[in-house]
Coordinates of C-alpha atoms in Angstrom, one line a residue:
M56 CA 40.8 32.2 25.4
N57 CA 39.7 35.5 26.8
A58 CA 40.4 36.3 30.4
H59 CA 38.1 38.6 32.2
A60 CA 38.6 40.3 35.5
R61 CA 36.1 39.6 38.2
I62 CA 35.2 41.9 41.0
L63 CA 34.8 40.1 44.2
E64 CA 32.2 41.4 46.6
W65 CA 33.2 42.3 50.2
P66 CA 32.0 39.7 52.5
V67 CA 28.9 40.8 54.5
E68 CA 28.3 39.5 57.9
A69 CA 24.9 39.4 59.7
A70 CA 26.3 41.6 62.4
E71 CA 26.6 44.3 59.8
D72 CA 22.9 44.5 59.8
L73 CA 22.7 45.4 63.6
T74 CA 21.7 48.9 64.5
Q75 CA 24.5 51.4 65.0
A76 CA 22.8 52.5 68.2
L77 CA 24.5 51.3 71.2
W78 CA 21.2 51.1 73.4
D79 CA 17.7 52.2 73.1
A80 CA 15.4 53.4 75.9
A81 CA 13.2 50.3 75.9
T82 CA 16.2 48.0 76.4
L83 CA 18.0 50.3 79.0
A84 CA 14.8 50.5 81.1
R85 CA 14.3 46.7 81.0
V86 CA 17.9 45.6 81.8
M87 CA 18.4 48.4 84.5
K88 CA 15.1 47.7 86.0
G89 CA 14.2 51.3 85.6
E90 CA 11.6 53.6 84.0
A91 CA 12.2 55.5 80.8
S92 CA 10.9 59.0 80.3
G93 CA 10.4 58.4 76.5
D94 CA 11.9 56.8 73.4
F95 CA 15.3 57.6 72.6
T96 CA 18.7 55.9 71.6
V97 CA 22.3 56.5 72.9
S98 CA 25.7 55.9 71.1
G99 CA 28.0 55.9 74.1
V100 CA 28.1 55.7 77.9
E101 CA 29.9 58.1 80.3
I102 CA 30.2 58.7 83.9
D103 CA 32.2 62.0 83.9
S104 CA 30.1 65.0 82.7
R105 CA 33.5 66.6 81.5
D106 CA 33.9 63.8 79.0
V107 CA 30.4 63.7 77.6
Q108 CA 30.1 63.4 73.7
P109 CA 27.0 64.1 71.9
G110 CA 24.7 61.1 71.9
D111 CA 26.0 59.7 75.3
L112 CA 24.2 58.2 78.1
F113 CA 25.5 59.7 81.3
F114 CA 25.3 58.0 84.6
A115 CA 24.7 60.2 87.7
L116 CA 26.8 58.1 90.0
K117 CA 27.0 58.9 93.8
G118 CA 30.5 58.7 95.3
E119 CA 31.6 59.5 98.9
A120 CA 32.4 63.1 98.2
M121 CA 30.4 63.8 95.0
D122 CA 26.9 63.2 93.6
G123 CA 26.8 63.0 89.7
H124 CA 23.3 64.4 89.8
R125 CA 24.8 67.8 90.3
F126 CA 26.2 67.5 86.8
V127 CA 23.1 66.4 84.9
E128 CA 22.5 69.8 83.4
G129 CA 26.1 70.0 82.3
A130 CA 25.8 66.6 80.6
F131 CA 22.9 67.7 78.7
A132 CA 24.6 71.0 77.7
K133 CA 27.3 68.9 76.2
G134 CA 25.1 67.0 74.1
A135 CA 24.1 63.8 76.2
A136 CA 21.1 61.9 74.6
A137 CA 19.9 60.7 78.1
V138 CA 20.9 60.3 81.7
V139 CA 20.4 57.5 84.3
V140 CA 19.2 59.0 87.7
D141 CA 17.5 58.2 90.9
R142 CA 15.2 61.1 90.8
P143 CA 13.1 62.6 88.0
V144 CA 15.1 65.3 85.8
D145 CA 14.0 67.5 83.0
G146 CA 15.2 65.7 79.9
P147 CA 15.4 62.2 78.5
H148 CA 16.3 59.8 81.4
I149 CA 15.9 56.4 82.8
L150 CA 14.8 56.5 86.5
V151 CA 16.4 53.7 88.7
E152 CA 16.6 53.1 92.4
N153 CA 20.5 53.1 92.5
T154 CA 22.7 54.3 89.5
T155 CA 25.8 52.3 90.5
E156 CA 23.6 49.2 90.6
A157 CA 22.1 50.1 87.3
L158 CA 25.4 50.5 85.6
E159 CA 26.4 47.1 86.8
R160 CA 23.2 45.7 85.4
L161 CA 23.8 47.4 81.9
G162 CA 27.3 45.8 81.9
A163 CA 26.0 42.5 82.6
A164 CA 23.5 42.9 79.9
S165 CA 26.2 43.9 77.4
R166 CA 28.2 40.9 78.4
A167 CA 25.1 38.7 77.9
R168 CA 24.5 39.9 74.2
A169 CA 28.3 39.6 73.3
R170 CA 28.7 37.4 70.2
G171 CA 32.4 36.8 70.3
P172 CA 35.2 35.6 72.8
I173 CA 35.9 37.9 75.7
I174 CA 39.6 38.3 77.1
G175 CA 40.4 39.2 80.5
V176 CA 43.8 40.7 81.4
T177 CA 45.4 41.1 84.8
G178 CA 48.8 41.2 86.4
S179 CA 51.2 43.1 88.7
V180 CA 53.0 44.7 85.6
G181 CA 52.0 45.2 82.0
K182 CA 48.5 44.6 81.9
T183 CA 47.5 47.8 80.1
G184 CA 50.1 47.4 77.5
V185 CA 49.2 43.7 77.0
K186 CA 45.5 44.6 76.7
E187 CA 46.3 47.4 74.3
A188 CA 48.4 45.1 72.1
I189 CA 45.7 42.3 72.0
F190 CA 43.1 45.0 71.0
E191 CA 45.3 46.3 68.4
A192 CA 45.8 42.7 66.9
L193 CA 42.1 41.8 67.1
E194 CA 41.0 45.2 65.7
R195 CA 43.0 44.7 62.7
A196 CA 41.8 41.0 62.1
S197 CA 38.1 42.1 62.7
R198 CA 37.8 45.1 60.5
G199 CA 37.3 47.3 63.5
D200 CA 34.9 45.1 65.5
A201 CA 37.0 44.6 68.5
H202 CA 36.3 46.4 71.9
R203 CA 38.4 47.0 75.0
S204 CA 38.4 49.0 78.2
V205 CA 40.1 52.5 77.5
K206 CA 42.6 54.0 79.8
S207 CA 42.9 52.1 83.1
Y208 CA 39.2 51.6 83.5
N209 CA 40.0 48.3 85.7
N210 CA 38.0 48.5 88.9
H211 CA 34.5 48.2 90.2
V212 CA 33.3 51.2 88.2
G213 CA 35.4 51.0 85.2
V214 CA 34.8 47.4 84.4
P215 CA 31.0 47.7 84.2
L216 CA 31.2 51.0 82.4
S217 CA 33.7 49.3 79.8
L218 CA 31.3 46.5 79.4
A219 CA 28.3 48.7 79.0
R220 CA 30.2 50.5 76.2
M221 CA 30.7 47.2 74.1
P222 CA 28.7 47.3 70.7
A223 CA 26.5 44.5 70.1
R224 CA 28.4 43.9 66.8
A225 CA 31.7 43.4 68.6
R226 CA 33.5 40.2 67.5
F227 CA 36.0 40.4 70.4
G228 CA 36.1 42.1 73.8
I229 CA 39.3 42.8 75.8
F230 CA 39.0 44.0 79.6
E231 CA 41.6 44.9 82.1
M232 CA 41.0 44.0 85.8
G233 CA 43.2 45.6 88.6
M234 CA 43.1 45.1 92.4
N235 CA 44.8 46.3 95.6
H236 CA 42.9 43.9 97.9
A237 CA 41.9 40.3 97.9
G238 CA 38.5 39.5 96.5
E239 CA 38.4 42.6 94.1
I240 CA 39.3 40.5 90.9
A241 CA 36.9 37.8 91.9
A242 CA 34.0 40.4 91.7
L243 CA 35.4 41.8 88.4
T244 CA 35.8 38.6 86.6
R245 CA 32.4 37.3 87.4
Q246 CA 31.1 40.5 85.4
V247 CA 33.5 40.1 82.5
R248 CA 33.0 36.3 82.3
P249 CA 36.0 35.8 80.1
N250 CA 36.8 33.1 77.6
V251 CA 40.5 33.5 78.1
A252 CA 42.2 34.9 81.3
V253 CA 45.7 36.5 81.0
I254 CA 48.1 37.0 83.9
T255 CA 51.1 39.2 82.9
T256 CA 53.3 38.6 85.9
I257 CA 53.4 38.5 89.7
A258 CA 55.3 41.3 91.3
P259 CA 55.3 43.1 94.8
A260 CA 52.6 45.6 93.8
H261 CA 50.0 46.2 96.5
I262 CA 52.0 44.1 98.9
E263 CA 51.2 46.6 101.7
M264 CA 47.5 45.5 101.4
L265 CA 48.2 41.8 100.7
G266 CA 51.1 41.0 103.0
S267 CA 53.0 38.5 100.7
M268 CA 53.9 37.6 97.2
E269 CA 51.9 34.3 97.6
A270 CA 48.8 36.4 98.6
I271 CA 49.4 38.5 95.4
A272 CA 49.7 35.4 93.2
D273 CA 46.3 34.2 94.7
A274 CA 44.6 37.5 94.3
K275 CA 45.5 37.6 90.6
A276 CA 44.5 33.9 90.2
E277 CA 40.9 35.0 91.2
I278 CA 40.5 35.9 87.6
F279 CA 40.0 32.2 86.8
Q280 CA 36.8 32.1 89.0
G281 CA 35.0 34.0 86.3
L282 CA 36.3 32.0 83.2
E283 CA 33.5 30.6 80.9
P284 CA 33.3 26.8 80.5
G285 CA 36.0 25.6 78.2
G286 CA 38.1 28.7 79.1
V287 CA 41.9 29.1 78.8
A288 CA 44.3 30.5 81.4
V289 CA 47.4 32.1 80.1
I290 CA 50.1 32.5 82.6
P291 CA 53.7 33.3 83.0
A292 CA 56.0 30.3 82.8
D293 CA 59.1 32.1 84.3
S294 CA 57.3 33.4 87.3
P295 CA 58.3 31.6 90.8
Y296 CA 54.6 31.4 91.2
F297 CA 53.8 29.5 88.0
H298 CA 52.8 26.4 89.6
R299 CA 50.5 28.2 92.1
L300 CA 48.7 29.9 89.2
K301 CA 48.6 26.7 87.3
E302 CA 47.1 24.7 90.1
A303 CA 44.5 27.4 90.7
A304 CA 43.4 27.3 87.0
E305 CA 43.5 23.6 86.7
A306 CA 41.5 23.1 89.9
L307 CA 38.7 24.9 88.3
G308 CA 38.9 22.6 85.2
F309 CA 40.6 25.0 82.8
D310 CA 43.3 24.5 80.2
V311 CA 46.5 26.3 80.8
V312 CA 48.7 28.0 78.2
S313 CA 52.1 29.3 79.5
F314 CA 54.4 31.8 78.0
G315 CA 58.1 32.8 78.6
K316 CA 61.6 31.5 78.3
A317 CA 60.9 28.2 80.1
A318 CA 61.6 25.0 78.0
D319 CA 58.2 23.7 78.5
A320 CA 56.4 27.0 77.8
G321 CA 53.5 26.6 75.4
V322 CA 54.5 30.0 73.7
R323 CA 58.4 29.8 74.3
L324 CA 60.8 32.6 73.4
L325 CA 63.7 31.2 71.3
D326 CA 65.5 34.1 70.2
T327 CA 65.5 37.9 70.3
V328 CA 67.8 40.2 68.6
P329 CA 67.9 44.1 68.3
A330 CA 65.8 45.4 65.4
I331 CA 66.7 48.1 63.0
G332 CA 65.4 51.3 64.3
G333 CA 64.8 50.0 67.9
G334 CA 62.8 47.4 69.3
S335 CA 63.4 43.5 69.0
L336 CA 63.2 40.9 66.3
V337 CA 61.5 37.9 68.1
T338 CA 61.4 34.2 67.2
V339 CA 58.7 32.3 69.2
D340 CA 58.0 28.5 69.4
M341 CA 54.2 27.7 69.7
R342 CA 54.7 24.0 69.6
D343 CA 53.1 23.5 66.2
R344 CA 54.9 26.4 64.5
R345 CA 57.4 29.1 64.8
V346 CA 56.5 32.7 64.5
C347 CA 58.9 35.5 63.8
Y348 CA 57.8 39.2 64.4
T349 CA 59.1 42.5 65.5
V350 CA 58.3 44.2 68.8
A351 CA 58.5 48.0 68.4
A352 CA 58.7 48.9 72.2
P353 CA 62.3 48.3 73.5
G354 CA 63.1 46.1 76.4
E355 CA 63.0 42.4 77.3
H356 CA 59.9 43.0 79.4
H357 CA 58.1 44.1 76.3
V358 CA 59.2 40.9 74.5
I359 CA 57.9 38.6 77.2
N360 CA 54.7 40.5 77.2
S361 CA 54.3 40.1 73.5
L362 CA 54.3 36.2 74.2
A363 CA 51.2 36.8 76.2
V364 CA 49.7 38.6 73.5
M365 CA 50.3 35.8 70.9
A366 CA 49.1 33.3 73.3
A367 CA 45.8 35.2 74.0
V368 CA 45.3 35.8 70.2
R369 CA 45.7 32.3 69.4
A370 CA 43.3 31.1 72.1
V371 CA 40.5 33.1 70.7
K372 CA 41.4 32.0 67.0
G373 CA 42.7 35.3 66.1
D374 CA 45.1 36.2 63.4
L375 CA 48.7 35.7 64.4
G376 CA 50.1 37.6 61.4
A377 CA 47.8 40.7 62.4
A378 CA 49.1 40.3 65.9
G379 CA 52.6 40.5 64.6
V380 CA 52.1 43.8 62.6
A381 CA 50.4 45.3 65.6
L382 CA 53.3 44.6 67.9
A383 CA 55.7 46.1 65.1
E384 CA 53.8 49.2 65.0
M385 CA 52.7 49.8 68.6
G386 CA 55.1 52.1 70.5
G387 CA 55.0 52.9 74.1
L388 CA 51.7 54.5 75.7
P389 CA 51.5 57.8 77.5
G390 CA 52.9 57.1 81.1
R391 CA 53.7 53.7 80.2
G392 CA 56.8 53.9 77.9
A393 CA 56.1 56.6 75.4
R394 CA 59.3 58.1 74.0
L395 CA 59.4 61.8 73.2
Q396 CA 62.2 63.9 71.6
V397 CA 62.3 67.1 73.6
D398 CA 64.4 70.3 73.1
V399 CA 66.9 71.0 75.7
P400 CA 69.2 74.1 76.3
G401 CA 72.7 72.6 76.4
G402 CA 75.1 70.7 74.3
E403 CA 76.2 70.9 70.6
P404 CA 73.4 71.1 68.2
D405 CA 72.7 68.1 65.8
V406 CA 72.8 68.1 62.1
E407 CA 69.5 69.9 62.0
G408 CA 70.7 72.7 64.2
R409 CA 68.7 71.5 67.2
R410 CA 69.5 70.3 70.6
R411 CA 67.3 67.3 71.6
A412 CA 67.0 64.8 74.4
L413 CA 65.0 61.4 74.4
L414 CA 62.4 61.5 77.2
I415 CA 61.1 58.0 78.2
D416 CA 57.6 58.7 80.0
E417 CA 57.0 55.8 82.5
S418 CA 55.3 58.2 85.0
Y419 CA 52.0 56.3 85.4
N420 CA 53.0 53.3 87.5
A421 CA 56.1 51.8 89.3
N422 CA 56.8 48.7 91.5
P423 CA 60.2 47.0 92.1
A424 CA 59.8 44.6 89.2
S425 CA 58.9 47.4 86.7
M426 CA 61.6 49.7 88.0
R427 CA 64.4 47.1 87.6
A428 CA 63.1 46.2 84.1
T429 CA 63.0 49.9 83.0
L430 CA 66.3 50.9 84.5
E431 CA 67.9 47.8 82.6
Q432 CA 66.3 49.1 79.4
L433 CA 67.7 52.6 80.1
G434 CA 71.1 51.0 80.3
R435 CA 70.8 49.6 77.0
T436 CA 69.6 52.9 75.3
P437 CA 72.3 54.7 73.6
A438 CA 72.9 58.0 75.2
T439 CA 75.5 60.8 76.0
R440 CA 74.3 61.0 79.4
R441 CA 71.5 59.0 81.2
I442 CA 69.3 60.8 83.8
A443 CA 66.7 58.9 85.9
V444 CA 64.0 60.7 87.6
L445 CA 62.5 58.2 89.9
G446 CA 59.3 58.6 92.3
S447 CA 58.2 56.7 95.2
M448 CA 56.7 53.4 94.7
K449 CA 53.5 53.4 96.8
E450 CA 51.6 50.4 98.6
L451 CA 54.6 48.4 99.7
G452 CA 54.1 49.0 103.4
A453 CA 57.0 47.6 105.7
H454 CA 58.8 46.3 102.8
G455 CA 59.0 49.7 101.2
P456 CA 62.4 50.8 102.6
A457 CA 64.2 47.6 101.4
F458 CA 62.5 47.7 98.0
H459 CA 63.6 51.3 97.4
A460 CA 67.2 50.8 98.6
E461 CA 67.6 47.8 96.2
L462 CA 67.2 50.2 93.3
A463 CA 70.8 51.3 93.9
A464 CA 72.3 48.3 92.1
P465 CA 70.1 48.6 88.8
L466 CA 70.7 52.4 88.9
A467 CA 74.6 51.8 88.8
A468 CA 74.4 49.0 86.3
A469 CA 72.3 51.3 84.1
K470 CA 75.3 53.7 84.1
V471 CA 73.0 56.6 85.3
D472 CA 74.9 59.8 85.3
Y473 CA 72.4 61.7 87.5
A474 CA 69.5 60.6 89.4
V475 CA 66.6 62.7 90.8
L476 CA 64.6 60.8 93.5
V477 CA 61.3 62.2 94.3
G478 CA 59.1 61.6 97.4
D479 CA 59.6 60.7 101.1
E480 CA 59.9 56.9 100.4
M481 CA 63.1 57.4 98.3
S482 CA 65.0 58.4 101.4
A483 CA 66.3 54.8 101.7
L484 CA 67.7 55.0 98.1
A485 CA 69.2 58.3 98.8
A486 CA 70.9 57.0 101.9
I487 CA 72.5 54.2 99.8
L488 CA 73.6 56.4 97.0
G489 CA 75.0 58.9 99.5
D490 CA 77.3 56.3 101.0
V491 CA 80.6 56.3 99.0
L492 CA 81.7 53.2 100.8
A493 CA 78.8 50.9 99.4
N494 CA 80.0 48.5 97.1
A495 CA 76.9 46.3 96.8
T496 CA 73.3 46.0 97.6
E497 CA 71.9 43.5 99.9
S498 CA 68.3 42.2 99.6
P499 CA 66.6 41.9 103.0
E500 CA 63.9 40.1 101.2
S501 CA 65.9 37.3 99.8
G502 CA 69.0 37.3 102.2
K503 CA 71.2 37.4 98.9
T504 CA 73.7 39.9 98.0
G505 CA 73.3 41.8 94.7
S506 CA 75.8 41.0 92.0
V507 CA 76.1 44.6 90.6
P508 CA 78.8 46.6 92.3
L509 CA 78.0 50.3 92.9
G510 CA 81.4 51.4 92.0
K511 CA 81.6 55.3 92.2
R512 CA 78.9 57.2 93.7
V513 CA 75.9 58.1 91.4
P514 CA 75.3 61.9 91.7
F515 CA 71.7 62.6 92.7
A516 CA 69.3 65.1 94.2
H517 CA 66.5 63.9 96.6
C518 CA 63.5 66.1 96.2
L519 CA 60.1 66.0 98.2
T520 CA 58.0 67.5 95.5
V521 CA 57.7 67.3 91.7
R522 CA 58.3 71.1 91.5
E523 CA 61.8 70.5 93.2
A524 CA 62.6 67.8 90.7
V525 CA 61.8 70.1 87.8
D526 CA 64.3 72.7 89.3
A527 CA 66.9 70.0 90.1
L528 CA 66.9 69.0 86.2
R529 CA 67.2 72.6 85.2
A530 CA 70.0 73.1 87.6
F531 CA 71.7 70.0 86.3
G532 CA 71.4 71.3 82.7
L533 CA 69.8 68.8 80.1
E534 CA 71.9 68.6 77.0
Q535 CA 71.7 67.3 73.5
G536 CA 72.0 63.4 73.4
D537 CA 70.6 63.0 76.9
V538 CA 68.2 60.4 77.8
I539 CA 65.8 61.1 80.5
L540 CA 63.8 58.2 82.2
V541 CA 60.8 59.4 84.3
K542 CA 59.1 56.7 86.4
G543 CA 57.1 56.5 89.7
S544 CA 53.7 55.7 91.0
N545 CA 51.0 57.8 89.6
S546 CA 50.2 59.6 92.7
V547 CA 53.6 61.0 92.9
G548 CA 52.6 63.2 90.1
L549 CA 55.6 62.9 87.7
A550 CA 53.2 63.2 84.7
S551 CA 53.3 66.9 85.4
L552 CA 57.0 66.8 85.0
V553 CA 56.7 65.1 81.8
T554 CA 54.2 67.6 80.7
D555 CA 56.8 70.4 81.6
L556 CA 59.6 68.8 79.7
G557 CA 57.1 67.8 76.7
K558 CA 56.4 71.6 76.1
Q559 CA 59.7 71.6 74.7
E560 CA 58.9 68.6 72.4
G561 CA 60.9 68.4 69.2

């Protein structure tokens, strides 16, 4: 019998016949209740004229201090196909009464035409990383037909913008939602209308505005208010506020999938061991199956976040294998755990004749929970010396001094050799580190004494500006084999310190 090879055709889906244009003039005018100047199509949507790419639709938004109409000419100069304005301009445009409302309408129209499940992600810590990991998993499985919000576009402008950018052909959409006041996520989730809503964790971020941890949990739980019928809530089983979140979801009639170490978690961590080359090898019980995969980013917090990723991917009937591959290949994001080798002046050269240190970039955000988790991972990272550059944690209000002081114990536990504290709010921690008689930290919030002794004093410098911090590092003298953690709230500006060190990237 003769055997003949048979060439299989690549499957073609109906969505592949859809136009490559993102929007056309007629549709834009209709959904935004505006008037088109003529026929045109656009391939992208932008609100910052500096980021306009050829073919984009530029929205001339009005802010408190800036009017986007001033940048219409600049947008056209960079190749914008059309603009959305509230007054006639030369060039292709959609004339509307209010450009901000027009953006919201366009976002709503994009959500209405979506042909696949939508995932919404929020949480006090880790929401951007989880959003990116879910996207990477679904992007692999859908042959490039997944869409997500980029950067941290998670507010009242970023969410409708991210929705408006979603192609009609997208099979999955993943959108991040943030807040610092009650009611903000409720408004965002009604725009996103997710089929799956993920809450990563509850931590004292924005407690200055919300007043209590319970209020923070309730504000995050607002994401369930926009869930579509039959939707699924994915929540952290190990959180002290698990039952509060669960009750909020079930009160609205939604199924709940929990993730974590708890014995009854729907996606339960069974085991984790260090992986070759860094990261963790993870074994997870999903009730009807067990899954083993690698998480490239080091740290237990990344392992727990991976459980949320697996839960969300499964909830939309995604490919768990693709999710495992994505987690194995996905390192830290800039400002959120990226690791860089940088050249340094001191120490003995390595086998290649270079002097290099490991820079861990966590400069984008910080709150008490993420600070502790990152310091714990710093302590587990092999190093000749460990240096921690810690910026102020913002929006903690009256709780701020206590939360900053409580970082003394995890600093000591991480065996930090030198700390650079940046910002006024770090005064409380500086006072603790400067007290050679301190043997333990006490939590004014919990009334409990910390279990990690401070031991010997941790050498430190307290700087009010990032420039002073750069000078303090230079005076200390970075050497081959050092590990440098940089973490703080974005407004502190430690990204510029990372940039300064990164100029020596090896």
